[in-house]
Amino acid sequence: MAKKSKNFKYGRNALLFTCLVLAIMLFVNLIITEIVSVYPLKADMTRNKVYALTEDTKRILNEMKKDVSIYLIESEKQPINHDTIEVIDRYRKESNGRITVESVDISENPTFAKKFDGKATLNFGTIVIACDERVKTLNSSDFTSSENKTYTAENKLTNAILYVMSEETQNVYLMTGHGEKEFGIMETLLNQSFYTIQDFQFLNNEIPEDAKIMICIAPKKDFSAEEIEKLDQYLENGGNVQFYFDVGSTDLERLYVYLKEWGIQVNNDYLYESDANRFYGSGATAAINIIPIVESYAFTEGINQNALMIVPFSSSLTLSDSNVKKATVLPLLSTSEKAYSRTDFAADGFSSPVEGDTMGYHTMSALSIMEKDGKESNVMVTGTSQLLLNSLLEDNSTYANGDYFLNSIAWMSQMKDAVKIRAKSLVSDALKLTVGKGITYTVVIFVISILVLIVGLVIWARRRFL
């Protein structure tokens, strides 16, 4: 009888203890749930922090002065994917109440689109970002690139929020009429950052007053005197221009003479590196794919830290502070001291220099800044248009060329808050074990499992026969 009484006592105590633990766990869970509803406590355990917000985005969200609404167009049968919901929820929590998120089923609310006065086309999977009268739509399926295995949700969401909060349109004009090149991915990047892109031809046209930036890519035909005059007038009034040239473009004498007035001379040569750490690839022509020294400036900070920047097949630039415009001229991208400038286009190979090759630091991209009558004008010149190759701009997780281009555009257009957030790789590293390590890990796991089992049996036996 005494033994049964003792067993009953142990059983009762065990039951009471179990109930107490469950009650405590329930209470703690309720508290944590309430805290999590206010503060984002979720930890992003993915290798590349796919869901975590960058410091740039956090700063923008913390400094928001306007309310932004995000509408998720979805239904029970066609929900927006969990990854997107997770990221958007982090935006909401980080915005100090400035961002509200609402799920809308347009099959149940078919007139919802009227709310945006024709500014948004709604389908399941659409994400609408709205602030006052400005609206932007994104598609959650566009956040993941299966080709490059990258996730771009943060870059697109943050820039969409910046766009709807902005009160002006950022117009970028692409010069035409001189045989200029077109790069589709460059235009895509500008569109994704919510710049308005338009073509501009000088013939019978004045440069629009709303032109934040003019871009000229690899012209083959020289500018006329009238075009130079229009360009100069635009720059004298605080304009911004970017030029990208191709090696061997010698029929641009009038334009080159004008750029010299800004302290930048485009040379008739091409550059190659002899420092193996400063060129990309291993083929016969790899030496012309230069990994530049990125000089420190307002929009170059951080470039080339987490990804490669490659400047393929570039001419050199000669800079002069003694220029007609009295402009300040700064190098942006440079070679190493072991690079060569070559003017003999018939020479083969880069294993050793040929007669006429000049070794030393060479500038490949430069910025000329003129301040006059309270206005600032900027001319950026790059010795190669191949810096904007689709392959180098599209793979943002590997190459930093897109960062350099968009950062320079943001700086020139005075969109100081505009950000280029690096795409996040979705590729995970597999755990690779040697045979020796594999055996060791197996033995350790097996031994630990046996020890836990033995300890459990001993404890059970002692309690069973008390």
XYZ file of C-alpha atoms in Angstrom, residues 98-254:
157
model
C 4.045 54.640 -42.323
C 3.391 51.543 -44.479
C 0.101 49.686 -44.426
C -0.429 46.374 -46.197
C -3.782 45.074 -47.421
C -4.731 41.915 -49.272
C -7.338 42.449 -52.009
C -9.252 39.793 -53.944
C -10.335 41.536 -57.164
C -12.746 38.707 -57.972
C -14.725 39.727 -54.893
C -13.980 43.449 -55.294
C -13.942 44.005 -59.089
C -14.213 47.797 -58.857
C -11.074 48.145 -56.729
C -8.958 49.244 -59.733
C -11.040 52.432 -60.026
C -9.307 53.621 -56.884
C -6.211 54.350 -58.993
C -7.867 56.273 -61.868
C -6.469 54.030 -64.584
C -2.870 54.250 -63.292
C -2.705 50.548 -62.413
C -3.592 47.359 -64.249
C -4.456 44.694 -61.704
C -4.018 40.940 -61.981
C -3.509 38.264 -59.379
C 0.122 38.531 -58.274
C 0.247 42.316 -58.734
C 1.625 44.448 -55.912
C 0.394 48.037 -55.877
C 2.436 50.725 -54.092
C 0.543 54.004 -53.676
C 1.173 57.370 -52.043
C -1.130 60.339 -52.601
C -1.712 60.452 -56.381
C 1.343 58.429 -57.386
C 1.023 54.706 -58.065
C 3.457 51.983 -59.097
C 2.783 48.319 -59.754
C 5.136 45.363 -59.443
C 4.654 41.667 -60.090
C 5.811 39.235 -57.437
C 6.864 36.724 -60.118
C 9.477 39.234 -61.351
C 11.332 39.205 -58.021
C 13.103 35.939 -58.770
C 15.432 35.358 -61.713
C 15.613 31.664 -62.551
C 18.432 32.342 -65.014
C 20.790 34.006 -62.517
C 19.182 32.432 -59.431
C 18.844 35.820 -57.732
C 16.173 37.570 -55.662
C 15.556 41.272 -56.383
C 12.473 42.054 -54.298
C 14.163 44.580 -52.011
C 15.683 46.656 -54.806
C 12.344 46.911 -56.628
C 10.211 47.522 -53.550
C 12.484 50.194 -52.068
C 12.782 52.133 -55.314
C 9.023 51.867 -55.881
C 8.439 53.390 -52.450
C 10.910 56.181 -53.235
C 9.168 56.796 -56.542
C 5.650 57.170 -55.136
C 6.896 59.459 -52.350
C 8.774 61.685 -54.817
C 7.100 64.803 -56.185
C 8.952 65.024 -59.504
C 9.660 62.858 -62.536
C 13.257 61.944 -63.296
C 13.727 62.215 -67.064
C 16.710 60.595 -68.764
C 17.243 61.295 -72.474
C 19.231 58.974 -74.733
C 20.940 60.826 -77.579
C 20.315 59.481 -81.079
C 21.267 60.456 -84.624
C 24.984 59.640 -84.436
C 24.826 55.846 -84.758
C 24.623 55.346 -80.998
C 24.356 51.871 -79.501
C 21.410 50.550 -77.546
C 21.698 48.370 -74.462
C 18.390 46.822 -73.440
C 19.376 45.875 -69.887
C 20.606 49.416 -69.209
C 17.160 50.749 -70.105
C 15.534 48.013 -68.017
C 17.603 49.030 -64.979
C 16.601 52.662 -65.430
C 12.946 51.691 -65.730
C 13.158 49.519 -62.621
C 14.587 52.513 -60.759
C 11.608 54.507 -62.081
C 13.390 56.914 -64.390
C 11.447 58.021 -67.443
C 13.508 57.266 -70.564
C 13.106 59.097 -73.856
C 15.123 59.306 -77.060
C 16.398 62.689 -78.174
C 17.638 63.782 -81.591
C 19.240 67.204 -81.924
C 17.936 67.853 -85.428
C 15.329 70.660 -85.204
C 14.969 70.086 -81.444
C 16.092 71.930 -78.344
C 17.171 69.905 -75.332
C 14.079 69.699 -73.061
C 14.151 71.753 -69.892
C 13.080 68.710 -67.877
C 16.134 66.682 -68.957
C 17.866 65.612 -65.759
C 20.524 63.687 -67.672
C 21.567 63.191 -71.296
C 23.342 59.928 -72.214
C 25.327 59.274 -75.378
C 26.537 55.713 -75.987
C 29.192 54.897 -78.600
C 28.468 57.552 -81.257
C 30.006 56.826 -84.669
C 29.171 60.126 -86.353
C 30.541 63.477 -85.177
C 28.356 66.194 -83.667
C 27.665 69.260 -85.783
C 28.623 72.755 -84.637
C 24.937 73.468 -83.977
C 24.596 70.347 -81.841
C 27.688 71.252 -79.830
C 26.203 74.697 -79.244
C 22.922 73.197 -77.976
C 24.819 70.776 -75.747
C 26.961 73.581 -74.348
C 23.930 75.735 -73.600
C 22.306 72.847 -71.766
C 25.424 72.240 -69.677
C 25.918 75.934 -68.931
C 22.451 75.886 -67.331
C 23.276 73.072 -64.925
C 22.842 70.035 -67.157
C 24.329 66.567 -66.785
C 25.769 64.419 -69.573
C 27.336 60.969 -69.746
C 29.432 59.820 -72.731
C 30.516 56.223 -73.382
C 32.888 55.746 -76.309
C 34.210 52.776 -78.261
C 37.881 52.113 -78.937
C 38.892 53.371 -82.381
C 36.154 56.007 -82.694
C 38.299 58.547 -84.525
C 35.587 60.364 -86.505
C 34.424 62.469 -83.571
C 36.898 65.336 -83.786
C 34.449 68.152 -83.023
